Amino acid sequence: MKKTGRIFFSISSVLFIIFMWVAIQTFKPIRDVQPDDVIEITGFVTKVEEKSGFDIAITLENDDHYYYINRGLEQGLTIQQLQEELIGKKVTLYSIHRWTIFTRDKIMGHVSKLVVDDRVIFNEIQEEE
């Protein structure tokens, strides 16, 4: 009985540690974004809309991912301005590249940089000096 109790405790401990790592990785806040933290995604914008929490959602043609600028409306961006500048145009999004339980392809929707026509519209990446 004691041996099976130790095995159960060991397995439970390992599973708990794995669970905690997944939870921390999934819900870890995104701060101080570095160039190595992002992946470049290019596509044509089909929709720009306001979402809860002052977020700005960007939909790309033939792409199922949910892209958003976190609290973009608080950072001086407007929905009308972005709709005029982005809809129908090819853009480059720099999205957070991190594995979580919800993003197994490592593409998080958090947009850290937005470029259209070689012009940076939004950037929160800490550029190396």
XYZ file of N, CA, C and O in Angstrom:
516
model
N 0.813 -1.197 0.000
C 0.000 0.000 0.000
C 0.857 1.261 0.000
O 0.521 2.213 -0.664
N 1.939 1.242 0.737
C 2.774 2.424 0.808
C 3.416 2.729 -0.547
O 3.537 3.876 -0.932
N 3.839 1.684 -1.256
C 4.486 1.884 -2.551
C 3.512 2.501 -3.556
O 3.877 3.418 -4.291
N 2.284 2.015 -3.604
C 1.299 2.577 -4.537
C 0.937 4.009 -4.151
O 0.679 4.835 -5.010
N 0.955 4.308 -2.866
C 0.700 5.676 -2.403
C 1.780 6.633 -2.868
O 1.503 7.755 -3.283
N 3.031 6.201 -2.815
C 4.152 7.035 -3.279
C 4.093 7.245 -4.783
O 4.364 8.338 -5.277
N 3.778 6.188 -5.509
C 3.664 6.306 -6.975
C 2.547 7.271 -7.329
O 2.715 8.150 -8.179
N 1.413 7.140 -6.661
C 0.288 8.043 -6.904
C 0.682 9.484 -6.601
O 0.397 10.403 -7.369
N 1.378 9.702 -5.480
C 1.821 11.036 -5.098
C 2.800 11.597 -6.136
O 2.708 12.760 -6.516
N 3.720 10.777 -6.605
C 4.701 11.213 -7.603
C 4.023 11.600 -8.916
O 4.318 12.649 -9.487
N 3.129 10.754 -9.372
C 2.409 11.039 -10.622
C 1.552 12.294 -10.455
O 1.533 13.158 -11.334
N 0.871 12.411 -9.330
C 0.035 13.591 -9.064
C 0.881 14.862 -9.043
O 0.485 15.902 -9.579
N 2.058 14.787 -8.450
C 2.946 15.955 -8.382
C 3.400 16.382 -9.767
O 3.391 17.567 -10.104
N 3.784 15.421 -10.579
C 4.228 15.728 -11.946
C 3.078 16.337 -12.753
O 3.254 17.342 -13.450
N 1.904 15.764 -12.656
C 0.744 16.298 -13.376
C 0.386 17.699 -12.907
O 0.038 18.568 -13.718
N 0.490 17.949 -11.609
C 0.217 19.282 -11.075
C 1.217 20.298 -11.618
O 0.836 21.402 -12.016
N 2.487 19.933 -11.666
C 3.513 20.841 -12.191
C 3.261 21.130 -13.666
O 3.349 22.281 -14.100
N 2.925 20.131 -14.428
C 2.614 20.334 -15.849
C 1.392 21.242 -16.000
O 1.398 22.182 -16.810
N 0.357 20.998 -15.226
C -0.844 21.830 -15.274
C -0.515 23.281 -14.953
O -0.982 24.207 -15.615
N 0.282 23.506 -13.924
C 0.641 24.876 -13.531
C 1.470 25.555 -14.626
O 1.266 26.741 -14.914
N 2.379 24.837 -15.262
C 3.180 25.418 -16.335
C 2.269 25.843 -17.490
O 2.422 26.935 -18.037
N 1.327 24.976 -17.873
C 0.395 25.292 -18.962
C -0.453 26.501 -18.594
O -0.659 27.408 -19.404
N -0.942 26.565 -17.371
C -1.765 27.698 -16.934
C -0.968 28.993 -16.951
O -1.450 30.022 -17.446
N 0.243 28.963 -16.445
C 1.076 30.172 -16.429
C 1.405 30.604 -17.851
O 1.325 31.782 -18.190
N 1.779 29.669 -18.698
C 2.110 29.979 -20.089
C 0.905 30.569 -20.826
O 1.038 31.489 -21.612
N -0.276 30.050 -20.553
C -1.485 30.489 -21.240
C -1.920 31.879 -20.798
O -2.313 32.696 -21.628
N -1.841 32.164 -19.529
C -2.387 33.418 -19.010
C -1.325 34.440 -18.624
O -1.646 35.462 -18.029
N -0.080 34.201 -19.002
C 1.005 35.134 -18.713
C 0.762 36.443 -19.466
O 0.504 36.432 -20.664
N 0.814 37.591 -18.771
C 0.567 38.859 -19.457
C 1.647 39.160 -20.503
O 2.785 38.696 -20.386
N 1.247 39.923 -21.490
C 2.167 40.291 -22.561
C 2.672 41.700 -22.288
O 1.932 42.673 -22.378
N 3.942 41.781 -21.905
C 4.577 43.072 -21.606
C 5.954 43.093 -22.236
O 6.573 42.071 -22.436
N 6.432 44.284 -22.520
C 7.794 44.456 -23.042
C 8.084 43.497 -24.192
O 8.998 42.672 -24.122
N 7.306 43.601 -25.246
C 7.433 42.713 -26.399
C 8.775 42.962 -27.094
O 9.119 44.103 -27.405
N 9.499 41.901 -27.329
C 10.788 41.962 -28.016
C 10.628 41.438 -29.445
O 9.695 40.688 -29.729
N 11.533 41.801 -30.354
C 11.428 41.326 -31.741
C 11.353 39.802 -31.866
O 10.688 39.291 -32.763
N 11.979 39.066 -30.960
C 11.945 37.603 -31.021
C 10.618 37.009 -30.544
O 10.383 35.815 -30.701
N 9.753 37.835 -29.967
C 8.481 37.366 -29.416
C 7.361 37.325 -30.449
O 6.256 36.903 -30.124
N 7.611 37.815 -31.663
C 6.529 37.952 -32.639
C 6.773 37.134 -33.903
O 7.903 36.744 -34.196
N 5.680 36.912 -34.629
C 5.737 36.257 -35.930
C 5.067 37.194 -36.935
O 4.075 37.840 -36.628
N 5.634 37.273 -38.113
C 5.115 38.150 -39.159
C 4.016 37.443 -39.939
O 4.204 36.336 -40.425
N 2.868 38.110 -40.059
C 1.721 37.559 -40.782
C 1.248 38.608 -41.781
O 1.038 39.770 -41.422
N 1.085 38.191 -43.023
C 0.665 39.104 -44.084
C -0.681 38.652 -44.640
O -0.915 37.458 -44.800
N -1.532 39.623 -44.923
C -2.828 39.296 -45.497
C -3.618 40.545 -45.845
O -3.207 41.665 -45.543
N -4.775 40.334 -46.477
C -5.653 41.430 -46.853
C -6.729 41.594 -45.783
O -7.379 40.629 -45.388
N -6.936 42.831 -45.352
C -7.903 43.128 -44.292
C -9.314 43.146 -44.871
O -9.578 43.804 -45.878
N -10.210 42.417 -44.219
C -11.617 42.405 -44.633
C -12.513 43.134 -43.639
O -13.600 43.577 -44.005
N -12.049 43.250 -42.381
C -12.895 43.898 -41.380
C -12.045 44.473 -40.259
O -11.057 43.865 -39.854
N -12.449 45.643 -39.765
C -11.858 46.259 -38.575
C -13.028 46.673 -37.700
O -13.929 47.372 -38.161
N -13.009 46.215 -36.433
C -14.135 46.535 -35.561
C -13.698 46.676 -34.111
O -12.666 46.168 -33.713
N -14.526 47.383 -33.358
C -14.283 47.567 -31.933
C -14.773 46.341 -31.171
O -15.825 45.789 -31.480
N -13.984 45.937 -30.196
C -14.361 44.835 -29.320
C -14.308 45.329 -27.870
O -13.884 46.447 -27.597
N -14.719 44.491 -26.958
C -14.740 44.890 -25.550
C -13.337 45.206 -25.042
O -12.346 44.715 -25.581
N -13.278 46.010 -24.004
C -11.998 46.359 -23.406
C -11.186 47.311 -24.249
O -9.962 47.340 -24.150
N -11.842 48.087 -25.111
C -11.183 49.056 -25.991
C -10.260 48.394 -27.008
O -9.354 49.023 -27.539
N -10.464 47.100 -27.266
C -9.657 46.376 -28.252
C -10.144 46.688 -29.665
O -11.311 47.010 -29.888
N -9.238 46.537 -30.609
C -9.559 46.680 -32.029
C -9.281 45.342 -32.691
O -8.146 44.854 -32.667
N -10.316 44.743 -33.269
C -10.180 43.445 -33.936
C -9.942 43.663 -35.424
O -10.569 44.512 -36.051
N -9.032 42.865 -35.976
C -8.690 42.933 -37.397
C -8.882 41.541 -37.986
O -8.308 40.570 -37.505
N -9.696 41.466 -39.043
C -9.945 40.192 -39.709
C -9.204 40.182 -41.036
O -9.318 41.122 -41.828
N -8.456 39.108 -41.272
C -7.734 38.948 -42.528
C -8.457 37.934 -43.406
O -9.020 36.952 -42.906
N -8.391 38.173 -44.702
C -9.009 37.285 -45.679
C -8.396 35.884 -45.590
O -7.175 35.738 -45.514
N -9.258 34.853 -45.580
C -8.843 33.446 -45.549
C -7.949 33.100 -44.356
O -7.030 32.286 -44.468
N -8.196 33.741 -43.220
C -7.420 33.480 -42.002
C -8.395 33.383 -40.840
O -9.139 34.320 -40.565
N -8.407 32.248 -40.149
C -9.348 32.014 -39.061
C -8.894 32.576 -37.716
O -9.638 32.520 -36.741
N -7.679 33.090 -37.630
C -7.191 33.605 -36.358
C -7.907 34.907 -35.989
O -8.338 35.664 -36.847
N -8.008 35.148 -34.684
C -8.592 36.376 -34.149
C -7.445 37.308 -33.788
O -6.708 37.060 -32.830
N -7.259 38.373 -34.585
C -6.194 39.338 -34.333
C -6.781 40.576 -33.675
O -7.862 41.039 -34.056
N -6.070 41.132 -32.713
C -6.565 42.331 -32.042
C -5.406 43.188 -31.537
O -4.330 42.691 -31.219
N -5.653 44.492 -31.493
C -4.728 45.430 -30.864
C -5.290 45.675 -29.471
O -6.376 46.248 -29.326
N -4.575 45.205 -28.488
C -5.031 45.298 -27.105
C -5.151 46.756 -26.683
O -4.197 47.517 -26.783
N -6.355 47.147 -26.263
C -6.646 48.499 -25.795
C -6.243 49.554 -26.825
O -5.810 50.644 -26.480
N -6.396 49.202 -28.094
C -6.004 50.091 -29.190
C -6.712 51.429 -29.188
O -6.129 52.450 -29.571
N -7.973 51.448 -28.759
C -8.713 52.708 -28.736
C -8.179 53.667 -27.676
O -8.339 54.882 -27.799
N -7.517 53.134 -26.670
C -6.898 53.986 -25.647
C -5.525 54.492 -26.085
O -4.924 55.300 -25.389
N -5.046 54.004 -27.211
C -3.706 54.371 -27.672
C -3.751 55.321 -28.869
O -2.784 55.427 -29.617
N -4.882 55.973 -29.060
C -4.988 56.985 -30.100
C -5.480 56.472 -31.441
O -5.610 57.250 -32.390
N -5.742 55.199 -31.570
C -6.261 54.658 -32.821
C -7.780 54.787 -32.833
O -8.413 54.738 -31.778
N -8.359 54.937 -34.032
C -9.812 54.978 -34.145
C -10.263 53.935 -35.162
O -9.541 53.624 -36.112
N -11.465 53.430 -34.951
C -12.016 52.432 -35.865
C -12.165 53.024 -37.257
O -11.770 52.404 -38.254
N -12.725 54.226 -37.344
C -12.949 54.854 -38.653
C -11.632 55.046 -39.407
O -11.526 54.738 -40.594
N -10.619 55.542 -38.726
C -9.304 55.753 -39.355
C -8.740 54.432 -39.874
O -8.278 54.339 -41.018
N -8.798 53.398 -39.055
C -8.246 52.106 -39.452
C -9.053 51.467 -40.578
O -8.477 50.864 -41.481
N -10.371 51.615 -40.550
C -11.185 51.075 -41.642
C -10.811 51.729 -42.959
O -10.660 51.060 -43.979
N -10.634 53.049 -42.949
C -10.264 53.774 -44.173
C -8.882 53.383 -44.665
O -8.646 53.272 -45.867
N -7.956 53.165 -43.745
C -6.571 52.888 -44.120
C -6.288 51.415 -44.430
O -5.338 51.113 -45.148
N -7.100 50.492 -43.868
C -6.729 49.084 -43.940
C -7.623 48.202 -44.806
O -7.122 47.263 -45.427
N -8.923 48.446 -44.821
C -9.825 47.505 -45.489
C -9.480 47.392 -46.978
O -9.352 48.383 -47.688
N -9.303 46.143 -47.394
C -8.957 45.842 -48.775
C -7.478 45.932 -49.091
O -7.057 45.621 -50.198
N -6.676 46.334 -48.120
C -5.239 46.495 -48.347
C -4.464 45.336 -47.724
O -4.883 44.721 -46.756
N -3.300 45.110 -48.297
C -2.391 44.102 -47.765
C -1.631 44.714 -46.585
O -1.038 45.788 -46.708
N -1.689 44.030 -45.447
C -1.019 44.508 -44.241
C -0.065 43.439 -43.719
O -0.172 42.267 -44.071
N 0.836 43.879 -42.873
C 1.706 42.961 -42.156
C 1.444 43.151 -40.673
O 1.556 44.263 -40.156
N 1.046 42.062 -40.026
C 0.823 42.059 -38.592
C 1.975 41.314 -37.934
O 2.442 40.302 -38.445
N 2.417 41.827 -36.824
C 3.414 41.129 -36.019
C 2.692 40.670 -34.760
O 2.432 41.449 -33.860
N 2.350 39.396 -34.749
C 1.548 38.805 -33.687
C 2.448 38.040 -32.722
O 3.474 37.492 -33.115
N 2.031 37.998 -31.460
C 2.800 37.261 -30.458
C 2.887 35.792 -30.872
O 1.908 35.191 -31.284
N 4.089 35.243 -30.767
C 4.365 33.860 -31.161
C 4.691 33.077 -29.897
O 5.827 33.084 -29.411
N 3.663 32.420 -29.335
C 3.835 31.694 -28.074
C 2.838 30.541 -28.028
O 1.674 30.711 -28.337
N 3.312 29.372 -27.603
C 2.425 28.227 -27.461
C 1.591 28.398 -26.198
O 2.091 28.763 -25.139
N 0.291 28.151 -26.325
C -0.596 28.040 -25.168
C -1.566 26.899 -25.472
O -1.617 26.390 -26.590
N -2.372 26.567 -24.509
C -3.358 25.507 -24.707
C -4.374 25.908 -25.791
O -4.954 25.071 -26.459
N -4.556 27.218 -25.976
C -5.510 27.716 -26.961
C -4.870 28.026 -28.311
O -5.572 28.213 -29.293
N -3.549 28.141 -28.361
C -2.845 28.505 -29.598
C -1.756 27.490 -29.893
O -0.574 27.789 -29.818
N -2.175 26.321 -30.256
C -1.199 25.245 -30.475
C -0.307 25.501 -31.683
O 0.769 24.935 -31.788
N -0.763 26.365 -32.614
C 0.095 26.725 -33.745
C 1.007 27.903 -33.397
O 1.723 28.411 -34.239
N 0.973 28.332 -32.139
C 1.807 29.399 -31.576
C 1.445 30.791 -32.074
O 2.182 31.738 -31.829
N 0.351 30.958 -32.777
C -0.039 32.281 -33.260
C -1.103 32.839 -32.323
O -2.258 32.458 -32.380
N -0.670 33.760 -31.464
C -1.623 34.442 -30.591
C -2.190 35.619 -31.368
O -1.546 36.171 -32.244
N -3.361 36.042 -31.031
C -4.002 37.121 -31.767
C -3.515 38.503 -31.418
O -3.798 39.468 -32.118
N -2.762 38.623 -30.344
C -2.285 39.932 -29.878
C -1.332 40.541 -30.909
O -0.246 40.030 -31.142
N -1.755 41.638 -31.534
C -0.942 42.313 -32.550
C -0.036 43.324 -31.852
O -0.511 44.226 -31.166
N 1.269 43.174 -32.056
C 2.234 44.079 -31.443
C 2.733 45.139 -32.411
O 3.284 46.152 -31.988
N 2.541 44.885 -33.702
C 2.958 45.866 -34.702
C 2.071 45.691 -35.927
O 1.737 44.566 -36.299
N 1.685 46.819 -36.539
C 0.826 46.813 -37.714
C 1.447 47.726 -38.760
O 1.716 48.893 -38.482
N 1.689 47.173 -39.953
C 2.317 47.930 -41.034
C 1.456 47.816 -42.277
O 1.001 46.725 -42.642
N 1.225 48.954 -42.958
C 0.520 48.985 -44.238
C 1.267 49.957 -45.150
O 1.660 51.043 -44.718
N 1.481 49.543 -46.388
C 2.200 50.378 -47.367
C 3.527 50.899 -46.817
O 3.862 52.076 -46.949
N 4.290 50.024 -46.170
C 5.589 50.360 -45.575
C 5.512 51.457 -44.519
O 6.497 52.111 -44.213
N 4.320 51.667 -43.972
C 4.120 52.673 -42.933
C 3.643 51.974 -41.665
O 2.697 51.193 -41.692
N 4.314 52.261 -40.561
C 3.950 51.662 -39.284
C 2.759 52.424 -38.702
O 2.835 53.621 -38.447
N 1.654 51.709 -38.513
C 0.439 52.295 -37.944
C 0.447 52.156 -36.425
O 0.000 53.044 -35.701
N 0.965 51.032 -35.946
C 0.981 50.746 -34.513
C 2.218 49.908 -34.225
O 2.574 49.023 -34.982
N 2.874 50.203 -33.072
C 4.053 49.427 -32.709
C 4.264 49.477 -31.197
O 4.376 50.554 -30.621
N 4.303 48.317 -30.569
C 4.629 48.230 -29.147
C 5.861 47.350 -28.911
O 6.180 47.023 -27.787
N 6.558 47.008 -29.990
C 7.749 46.157 -29.880
C 8.913 47.019 -29.404
O 9.162 48.086 -29.950
N 9.599 46.523 -28.394
C 10.781 47.218 -27.878
C 11.933 46.961 -28.844
O 12.578 45.930 -28.783
N 12.155 47.887 -29.743
C 13.192 47.735 -30.764
C 14.563 47.782 -30.112
O 14.813 48.564 -29.193
N 15.456 46.930 -30.601
C 16.816 46.897 -30.088
C 17.540 48.146 -30.558
O 17.398 48.600 -31.678
N 18.345 48.694 -29.663
C 19.088 49.916 -30.009
C 20.516 49.624 -30.337
O 21.091 48.692 -29.984
